[in-house]
mmCIF file of C-alpha atoms and ligand atoms in Angstrom:
data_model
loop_
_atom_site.group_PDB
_atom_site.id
_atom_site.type_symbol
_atom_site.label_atom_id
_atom_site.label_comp_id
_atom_site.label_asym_id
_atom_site.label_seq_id
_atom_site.Cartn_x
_atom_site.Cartn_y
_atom_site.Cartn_z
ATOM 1 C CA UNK A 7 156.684 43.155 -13.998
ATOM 2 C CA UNK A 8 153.946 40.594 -14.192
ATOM 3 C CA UNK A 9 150.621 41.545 -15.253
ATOM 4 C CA UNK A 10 148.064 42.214 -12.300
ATOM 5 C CA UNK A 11 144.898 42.654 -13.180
ATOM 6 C CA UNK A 12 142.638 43.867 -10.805
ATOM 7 C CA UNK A 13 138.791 43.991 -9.748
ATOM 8 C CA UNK A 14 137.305 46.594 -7.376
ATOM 9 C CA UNK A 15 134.260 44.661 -6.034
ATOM 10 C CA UNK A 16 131.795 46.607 -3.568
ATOM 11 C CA UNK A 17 130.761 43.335 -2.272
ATOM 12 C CA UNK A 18 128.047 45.165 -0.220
ATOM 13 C CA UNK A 19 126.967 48.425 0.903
ATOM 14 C CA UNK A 20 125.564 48.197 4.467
ATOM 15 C CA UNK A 21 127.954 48.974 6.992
ATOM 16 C CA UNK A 22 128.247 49.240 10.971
ATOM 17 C CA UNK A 23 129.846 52.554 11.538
ATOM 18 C CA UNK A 24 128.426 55.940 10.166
ATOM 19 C CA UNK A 25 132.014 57.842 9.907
ATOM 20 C CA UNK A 26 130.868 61.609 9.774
ATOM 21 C CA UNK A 27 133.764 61.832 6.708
ATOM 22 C CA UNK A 28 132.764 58.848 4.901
ATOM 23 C CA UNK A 29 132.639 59.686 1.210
ATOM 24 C CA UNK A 30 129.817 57.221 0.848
ATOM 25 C CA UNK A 31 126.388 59.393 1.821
ATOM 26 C CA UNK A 32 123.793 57.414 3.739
ATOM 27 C CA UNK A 33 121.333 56.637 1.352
ATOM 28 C CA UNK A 34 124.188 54.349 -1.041
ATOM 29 C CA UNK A 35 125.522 52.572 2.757
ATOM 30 C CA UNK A 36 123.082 49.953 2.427
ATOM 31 C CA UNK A 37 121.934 47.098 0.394
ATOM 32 C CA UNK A 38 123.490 43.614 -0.694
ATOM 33 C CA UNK A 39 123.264 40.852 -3.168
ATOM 34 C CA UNK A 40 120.705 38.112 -2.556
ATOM 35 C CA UNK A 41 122.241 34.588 -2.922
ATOM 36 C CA UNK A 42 121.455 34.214 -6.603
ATOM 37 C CA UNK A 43 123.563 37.395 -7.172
ATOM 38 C CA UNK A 44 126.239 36.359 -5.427
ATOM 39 C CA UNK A 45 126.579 32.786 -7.170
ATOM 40 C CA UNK A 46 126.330 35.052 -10.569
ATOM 41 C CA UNK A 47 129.353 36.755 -9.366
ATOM 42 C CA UNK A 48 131.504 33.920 -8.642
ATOM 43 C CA UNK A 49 130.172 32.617 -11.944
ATOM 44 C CA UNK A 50 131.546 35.864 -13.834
ATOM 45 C CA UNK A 51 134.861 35.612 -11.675
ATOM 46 C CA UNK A 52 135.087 31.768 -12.610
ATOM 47 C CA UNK A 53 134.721 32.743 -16.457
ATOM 48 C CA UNK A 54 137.440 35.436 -16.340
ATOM 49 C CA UNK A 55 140.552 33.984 -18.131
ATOM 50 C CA UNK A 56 143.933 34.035 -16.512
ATOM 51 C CA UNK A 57 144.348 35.281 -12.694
ATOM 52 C CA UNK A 58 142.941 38.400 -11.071
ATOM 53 C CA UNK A 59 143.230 40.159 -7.708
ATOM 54 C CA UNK A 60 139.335 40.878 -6.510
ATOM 55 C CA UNK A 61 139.817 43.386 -3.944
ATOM 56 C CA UNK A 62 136.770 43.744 -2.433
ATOM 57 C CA UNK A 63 135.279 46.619 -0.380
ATOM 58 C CA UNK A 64 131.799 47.776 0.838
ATOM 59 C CA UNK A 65 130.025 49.386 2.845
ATOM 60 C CA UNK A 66 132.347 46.593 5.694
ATOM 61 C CA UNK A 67 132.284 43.900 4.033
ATOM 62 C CA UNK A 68 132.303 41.726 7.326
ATOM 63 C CA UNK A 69 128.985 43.571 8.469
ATOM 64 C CA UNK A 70 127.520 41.418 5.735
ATOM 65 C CA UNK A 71 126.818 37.763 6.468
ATOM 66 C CA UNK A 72 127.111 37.060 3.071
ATOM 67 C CA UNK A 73 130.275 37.641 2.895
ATOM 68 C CA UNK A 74 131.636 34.978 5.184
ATOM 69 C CA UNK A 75 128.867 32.605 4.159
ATOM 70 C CA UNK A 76 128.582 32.669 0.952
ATOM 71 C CA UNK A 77 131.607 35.077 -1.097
ATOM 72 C CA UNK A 78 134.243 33.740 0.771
ATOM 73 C CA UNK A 79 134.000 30.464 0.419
ATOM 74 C CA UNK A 80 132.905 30.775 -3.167
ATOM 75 C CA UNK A 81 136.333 32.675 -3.946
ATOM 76 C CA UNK A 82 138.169 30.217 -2.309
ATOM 77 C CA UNK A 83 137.519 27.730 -5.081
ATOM 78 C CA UNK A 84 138.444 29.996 -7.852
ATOM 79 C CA UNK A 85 142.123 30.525 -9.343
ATOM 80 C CA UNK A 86 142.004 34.157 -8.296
ATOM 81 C CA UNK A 87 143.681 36.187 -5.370
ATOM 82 C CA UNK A 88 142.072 38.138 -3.028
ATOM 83 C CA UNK A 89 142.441 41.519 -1.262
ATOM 84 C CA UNK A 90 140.170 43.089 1.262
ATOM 85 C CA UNK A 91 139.477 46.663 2.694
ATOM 86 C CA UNK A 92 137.891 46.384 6.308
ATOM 87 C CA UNK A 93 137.226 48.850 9.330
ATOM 88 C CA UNK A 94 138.449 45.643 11.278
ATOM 89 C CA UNK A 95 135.526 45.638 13.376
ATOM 90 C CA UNK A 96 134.654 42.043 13.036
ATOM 91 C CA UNK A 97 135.276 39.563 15.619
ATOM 92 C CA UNK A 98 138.427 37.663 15.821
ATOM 93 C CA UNK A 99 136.609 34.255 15.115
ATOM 94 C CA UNK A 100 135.206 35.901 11.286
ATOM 95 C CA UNK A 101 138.811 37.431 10.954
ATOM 96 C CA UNK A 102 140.206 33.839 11.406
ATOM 97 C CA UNK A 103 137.242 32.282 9.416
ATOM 98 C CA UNK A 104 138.523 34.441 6.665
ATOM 99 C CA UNK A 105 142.146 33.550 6.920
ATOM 100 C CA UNK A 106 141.707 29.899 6.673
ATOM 101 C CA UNK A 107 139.220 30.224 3.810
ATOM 102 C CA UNK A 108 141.313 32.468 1.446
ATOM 103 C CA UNK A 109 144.717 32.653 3.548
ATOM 104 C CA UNK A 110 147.273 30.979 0.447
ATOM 105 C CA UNK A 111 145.149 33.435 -2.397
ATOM 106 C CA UNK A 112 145.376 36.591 0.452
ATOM 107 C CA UNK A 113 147.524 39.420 -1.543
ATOM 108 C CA UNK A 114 146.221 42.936 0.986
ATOM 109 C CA UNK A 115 144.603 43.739 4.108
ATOM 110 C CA UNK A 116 143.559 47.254 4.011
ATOM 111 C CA UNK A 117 142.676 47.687 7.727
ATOM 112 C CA UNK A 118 141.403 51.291 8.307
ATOM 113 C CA UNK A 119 141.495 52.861 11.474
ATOM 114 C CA UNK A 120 138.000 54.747 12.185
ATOM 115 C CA UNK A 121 139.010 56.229 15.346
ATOM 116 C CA UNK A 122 135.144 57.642 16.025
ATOM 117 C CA UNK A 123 134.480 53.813 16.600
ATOM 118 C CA UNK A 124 137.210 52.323 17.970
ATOM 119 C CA UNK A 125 141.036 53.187 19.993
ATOM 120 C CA UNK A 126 143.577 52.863 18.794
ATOM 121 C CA UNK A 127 144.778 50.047 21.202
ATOM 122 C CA UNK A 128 141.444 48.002 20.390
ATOM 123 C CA UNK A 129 142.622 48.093 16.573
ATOM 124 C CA UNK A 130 145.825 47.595 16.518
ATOM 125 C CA UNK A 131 145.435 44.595 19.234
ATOM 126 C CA UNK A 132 143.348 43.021 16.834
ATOM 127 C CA UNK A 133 145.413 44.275 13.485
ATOM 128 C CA UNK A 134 148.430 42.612 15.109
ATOM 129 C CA UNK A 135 146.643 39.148 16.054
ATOM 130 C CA UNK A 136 145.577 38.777 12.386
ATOM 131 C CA UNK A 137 149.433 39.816 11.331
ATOM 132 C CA UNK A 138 150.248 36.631 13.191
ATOM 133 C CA UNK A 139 147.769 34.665 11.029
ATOM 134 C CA UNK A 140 149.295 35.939 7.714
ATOM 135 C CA UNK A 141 152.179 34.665 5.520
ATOM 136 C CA UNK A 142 154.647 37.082 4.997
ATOM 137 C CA UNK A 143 154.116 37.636 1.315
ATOM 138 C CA UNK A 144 150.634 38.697 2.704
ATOM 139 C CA UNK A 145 150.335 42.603 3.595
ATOM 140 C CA UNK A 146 148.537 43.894 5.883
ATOM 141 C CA UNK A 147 148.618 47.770 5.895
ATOM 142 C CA UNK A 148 146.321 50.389 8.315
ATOM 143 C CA UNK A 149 144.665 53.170 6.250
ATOM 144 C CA UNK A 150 144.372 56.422 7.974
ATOM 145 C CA UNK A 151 142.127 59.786 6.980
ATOM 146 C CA UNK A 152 143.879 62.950 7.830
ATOM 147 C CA UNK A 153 140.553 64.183 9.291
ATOM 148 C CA UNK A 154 141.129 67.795 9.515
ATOM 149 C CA UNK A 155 141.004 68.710 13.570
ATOM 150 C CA UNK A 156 142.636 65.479 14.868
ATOM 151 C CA UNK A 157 146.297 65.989 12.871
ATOM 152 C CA UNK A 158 148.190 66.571 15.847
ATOM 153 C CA UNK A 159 146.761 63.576 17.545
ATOM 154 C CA UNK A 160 147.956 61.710 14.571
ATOM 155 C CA UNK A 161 151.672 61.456 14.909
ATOM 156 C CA UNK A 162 151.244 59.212 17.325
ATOM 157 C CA UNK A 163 148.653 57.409 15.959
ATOM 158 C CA UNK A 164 151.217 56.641 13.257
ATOM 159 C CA UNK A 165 154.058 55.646 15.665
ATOM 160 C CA UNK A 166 151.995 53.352 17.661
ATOM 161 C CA UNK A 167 150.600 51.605 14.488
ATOM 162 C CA UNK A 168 154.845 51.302 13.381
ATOM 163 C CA UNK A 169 156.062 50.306 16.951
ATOM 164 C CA UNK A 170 153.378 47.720 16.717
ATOM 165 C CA UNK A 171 155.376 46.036 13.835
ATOM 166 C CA UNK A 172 152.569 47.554 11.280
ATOM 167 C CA UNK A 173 152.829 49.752 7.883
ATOM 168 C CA UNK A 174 150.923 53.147 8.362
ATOM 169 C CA UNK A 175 149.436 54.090 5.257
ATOM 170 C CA UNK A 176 147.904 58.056 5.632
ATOM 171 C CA UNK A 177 145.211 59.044 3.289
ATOM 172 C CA UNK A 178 143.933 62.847 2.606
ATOM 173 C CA UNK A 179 140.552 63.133 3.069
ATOM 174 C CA UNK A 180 138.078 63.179 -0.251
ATOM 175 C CA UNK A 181 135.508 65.002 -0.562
ATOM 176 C CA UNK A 182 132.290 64.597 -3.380
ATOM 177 C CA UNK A 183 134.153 67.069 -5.312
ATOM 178 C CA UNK A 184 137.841 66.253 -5.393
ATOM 179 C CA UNK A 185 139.718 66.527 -1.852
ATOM 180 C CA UNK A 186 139.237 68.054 1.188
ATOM 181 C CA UNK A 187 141.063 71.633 1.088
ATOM 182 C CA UNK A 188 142.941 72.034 4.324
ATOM 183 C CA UNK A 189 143.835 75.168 5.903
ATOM 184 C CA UNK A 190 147.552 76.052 5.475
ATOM 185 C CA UNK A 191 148.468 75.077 9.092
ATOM 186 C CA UNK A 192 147.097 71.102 8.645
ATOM 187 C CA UNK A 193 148.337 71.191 5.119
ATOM 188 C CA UNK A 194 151.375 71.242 6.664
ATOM 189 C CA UNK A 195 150.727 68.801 9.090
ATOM 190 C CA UNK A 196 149.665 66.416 6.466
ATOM 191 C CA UNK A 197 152.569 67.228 4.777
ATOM 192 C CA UNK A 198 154.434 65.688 7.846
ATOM 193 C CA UNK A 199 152.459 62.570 7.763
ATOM 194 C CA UNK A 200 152.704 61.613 4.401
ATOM 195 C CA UNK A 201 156.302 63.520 2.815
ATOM 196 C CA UNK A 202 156.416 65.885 0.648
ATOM 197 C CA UNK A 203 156.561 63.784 -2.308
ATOM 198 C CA UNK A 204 155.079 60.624 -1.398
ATOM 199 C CA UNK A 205 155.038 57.781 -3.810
ATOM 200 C CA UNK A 206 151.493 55.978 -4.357
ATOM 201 C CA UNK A 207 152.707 53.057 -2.143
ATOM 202 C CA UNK A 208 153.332 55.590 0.674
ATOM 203 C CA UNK A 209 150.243 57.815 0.946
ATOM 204 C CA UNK A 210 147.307 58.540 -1.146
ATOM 205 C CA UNK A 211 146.916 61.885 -2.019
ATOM 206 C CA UNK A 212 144.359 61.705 -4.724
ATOM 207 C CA UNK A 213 146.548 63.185 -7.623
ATOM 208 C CA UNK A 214 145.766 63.974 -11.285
ATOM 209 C CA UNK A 215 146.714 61.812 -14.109
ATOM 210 C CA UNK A 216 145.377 63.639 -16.947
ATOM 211 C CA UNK A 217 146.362 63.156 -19.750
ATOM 212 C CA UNK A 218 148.471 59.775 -19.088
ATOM 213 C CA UNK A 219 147.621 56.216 -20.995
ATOM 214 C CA UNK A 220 145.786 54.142 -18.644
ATOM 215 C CA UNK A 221 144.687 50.350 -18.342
ATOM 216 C CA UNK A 222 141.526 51.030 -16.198
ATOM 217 C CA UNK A 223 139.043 49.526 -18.356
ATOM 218 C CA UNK A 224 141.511 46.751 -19.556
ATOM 219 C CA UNK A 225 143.347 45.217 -16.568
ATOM 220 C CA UNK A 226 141.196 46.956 -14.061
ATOM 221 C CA UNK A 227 137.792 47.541 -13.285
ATOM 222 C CA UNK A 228 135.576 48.531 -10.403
ATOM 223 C CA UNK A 229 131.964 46.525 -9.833
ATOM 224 C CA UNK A 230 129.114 47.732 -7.626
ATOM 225 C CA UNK A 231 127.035 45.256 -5.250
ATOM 226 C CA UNK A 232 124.709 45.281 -8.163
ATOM 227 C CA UNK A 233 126.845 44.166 -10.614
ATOM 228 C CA UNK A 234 127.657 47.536 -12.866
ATOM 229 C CA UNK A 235 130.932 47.677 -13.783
ATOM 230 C CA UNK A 236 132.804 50.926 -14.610
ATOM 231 C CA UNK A 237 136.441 51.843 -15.428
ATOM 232 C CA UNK A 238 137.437 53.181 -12.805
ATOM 233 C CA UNK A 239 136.005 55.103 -9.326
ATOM 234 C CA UNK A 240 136.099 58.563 -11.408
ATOM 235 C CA UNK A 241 134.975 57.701 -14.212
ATOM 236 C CA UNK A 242 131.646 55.797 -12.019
ATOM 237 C CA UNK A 243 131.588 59.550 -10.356
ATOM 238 C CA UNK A 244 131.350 61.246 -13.534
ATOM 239 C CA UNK A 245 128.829 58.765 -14.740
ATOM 240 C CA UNK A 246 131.090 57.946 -17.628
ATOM 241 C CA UNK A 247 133.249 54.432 -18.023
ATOM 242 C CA UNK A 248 130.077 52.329 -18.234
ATOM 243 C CA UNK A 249 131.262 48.825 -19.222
ATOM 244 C CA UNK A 250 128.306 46.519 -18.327
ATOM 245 C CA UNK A 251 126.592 44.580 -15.658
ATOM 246 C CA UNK A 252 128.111 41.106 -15.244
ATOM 247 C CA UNK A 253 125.101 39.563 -13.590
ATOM 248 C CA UNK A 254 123.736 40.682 -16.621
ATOM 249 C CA UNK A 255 125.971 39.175 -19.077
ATOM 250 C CA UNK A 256 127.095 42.090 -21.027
ATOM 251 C CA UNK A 257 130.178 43.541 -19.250
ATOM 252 C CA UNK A 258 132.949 44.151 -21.950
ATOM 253 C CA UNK A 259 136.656 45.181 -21.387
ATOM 254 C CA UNK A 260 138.191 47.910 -22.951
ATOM 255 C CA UNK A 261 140.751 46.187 -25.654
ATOM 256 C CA UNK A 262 143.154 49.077 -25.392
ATOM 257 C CA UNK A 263 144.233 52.106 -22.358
ATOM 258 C CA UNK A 264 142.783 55.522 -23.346
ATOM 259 C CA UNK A 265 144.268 58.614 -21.942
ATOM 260 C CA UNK A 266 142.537 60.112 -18.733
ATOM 261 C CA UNK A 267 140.771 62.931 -18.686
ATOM 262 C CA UNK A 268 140.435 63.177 -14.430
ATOM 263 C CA UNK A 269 141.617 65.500 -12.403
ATOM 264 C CA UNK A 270 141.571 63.264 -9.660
ATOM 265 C CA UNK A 271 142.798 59.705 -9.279
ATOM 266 C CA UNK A 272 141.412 58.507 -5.833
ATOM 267 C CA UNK A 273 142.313 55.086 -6.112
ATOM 268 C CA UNK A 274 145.665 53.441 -5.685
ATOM 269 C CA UNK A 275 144.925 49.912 -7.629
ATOM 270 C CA UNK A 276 145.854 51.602 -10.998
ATOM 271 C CA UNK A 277 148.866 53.419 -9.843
ATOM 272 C CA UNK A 278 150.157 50.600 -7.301
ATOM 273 C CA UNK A 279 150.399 48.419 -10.262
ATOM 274 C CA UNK A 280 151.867 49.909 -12.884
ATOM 275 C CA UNK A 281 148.454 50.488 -14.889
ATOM 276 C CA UNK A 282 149.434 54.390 -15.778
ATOM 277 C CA UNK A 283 152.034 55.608 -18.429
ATOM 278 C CA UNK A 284 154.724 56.961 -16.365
ATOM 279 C CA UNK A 285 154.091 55.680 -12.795
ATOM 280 C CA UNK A 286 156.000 52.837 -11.157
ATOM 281 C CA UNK A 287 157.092 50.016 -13.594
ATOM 282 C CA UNK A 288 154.707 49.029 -16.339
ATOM 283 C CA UNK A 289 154.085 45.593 -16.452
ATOM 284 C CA UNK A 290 153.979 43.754 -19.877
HETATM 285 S S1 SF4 B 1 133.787 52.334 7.968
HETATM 286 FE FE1 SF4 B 1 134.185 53.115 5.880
HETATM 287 S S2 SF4 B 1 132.249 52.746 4.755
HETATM 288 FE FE2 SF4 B 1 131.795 52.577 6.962
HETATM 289 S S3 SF4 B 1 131.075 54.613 7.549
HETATM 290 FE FE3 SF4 B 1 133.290 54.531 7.993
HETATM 291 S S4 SF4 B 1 134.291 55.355 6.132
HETATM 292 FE FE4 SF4 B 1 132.159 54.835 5.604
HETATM 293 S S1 SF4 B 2 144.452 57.561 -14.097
HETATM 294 FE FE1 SF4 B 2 143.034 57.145 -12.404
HETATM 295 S S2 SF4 B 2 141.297 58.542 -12.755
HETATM 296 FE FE2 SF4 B 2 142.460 58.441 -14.663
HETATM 297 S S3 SF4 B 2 141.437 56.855 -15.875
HETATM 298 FE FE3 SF4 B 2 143.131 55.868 -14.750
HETATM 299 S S4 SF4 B 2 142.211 55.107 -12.856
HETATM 300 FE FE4 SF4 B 2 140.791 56.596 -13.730
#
């Protein structure tokens, strides 16, 4: 499997819904880079040797005019791909903007369904308009929370989003301290939604890789709008995996995978691509 190195880039924090489960608390929703920071950025990206994915995330991205202005078409001149996790609220014109900036260099489309802010039909209307836009090696795949109280509604949440030609992609909802501990009746329910034993590609359940050798901090890293860069999301949470600021000019790479010592492995970069001993195909 080829190597896929992979950046976690909160591009900004600002964002135009106030989800009463987002993980992020009020006071870190806000804030961007100025210009200056952003060409720094794209000036660490352009010095990075060989190709990365940045996967970039906020905040919503698109509630940031930066994005489109500035990161976007900055990326689009570098040899790296690009991924992007969005509530989808933007407007089909920035959607499209986007597309023809980065379309041939467009690996994911994490498009998560906040239904507080939007129906389903006004999501997936729009989700399957920018399908039509993609290539096929392009995936485009809608996130879900298993909010606690609307499981039952969810079924067919998840059966629209498939008869609409779209992968469903459920998620268990996190918490500050690990994940969100269901009663037994929804854990059952979210049992239905996601299998019993889903793999990492087919729901996100948050598990534990203790103990396992893992390439966060060598193929993968995660970067705030500020420019700190950390090993991975748990490590950031635990205050631990600090390994520099690139705007700064000190961010170095781990040289070797260390074992993990998390109970709790929220993101699905490391595991989707073979970073961690034992899950899915290693790459070499
Ligand atoms: S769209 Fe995402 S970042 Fe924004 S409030 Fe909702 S969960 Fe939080
Ligand atoms: S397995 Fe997950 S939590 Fe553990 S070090 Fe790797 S990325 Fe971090």
């Amino acid at each position: 499997m080829e190597r896929s190195r992979t950046i976690e880039w909160q591009t900004n924090g600002i964002c135009n819904y106030d989800c009463s489960y987002c993980i992020q608390s009020k006071k870190y929703r806000q804030g961007h880079p100025s210009d200056e920071e952003i060409d720094g950025f794209l000036a660490f990206f352009a010095s990075l040797p060989g190709s990365w994915e940045i996967k970039m995330s906020g905040g919503e991205p698109f509630a940031f005019p930066g994005f489109l202005g500035r990161i976007v078409p900055g990326l689009a001149q570098l040899p790296h791909r690009v991924s992007v996790l969005t509530n989808l609220s933007a407007p089909a014109w920035a959607l499209r903007r986007f597309v023809d900036l980065v379309g041939d260099k467009l690996v994911i489309i994490s498009a998560s369904l906040h239904r507080e802010f939007i129906s389903v039909e006004g999501f997936l209307e729009k989700a399957v308009l920018l399908r039509s836009w993609l290539r096929p090696e392009t995936a485009l795949v809608v996130n879900s929370v298993l909010v606690p109280g609307t499981l039952t509604d969810l079924q067919a949440v998840r059966e629209a989003v498939q008869a609409a030609g779209l992968r469903y992609f459920p998620q268990v909802m996190k918490t500050k301290a690990g994940t969100y501990a269901y009663t037994s009746e929804d854990q059952s329910r979210v049992t239905t939604m996601t299998g019993s034993q889903p793999t990492s590609h087919e729901a996100n359940l948050a598990p534990s890789y203790r103990g396992r050798l893992c390439w966060a901090g060598v193929d993968y890293f995660v970067l705030d709008q500020r420019g700190n860069a950390f090993s991975c999301r748990t490590a950031k949470r635990f205050g631990e995996g600090y390994l520099g600021n690139v705007l700064a000019g000190d961010c170095q790479l781990h040289l070797q995978p260390e074992r993990c010592r998390y109970d709790i492995c929220p993101c699905t970069v490391p595991a989707n691509r073979g970073m961690i001993e034992g899950i899915g195909v290693r790459y070499g």
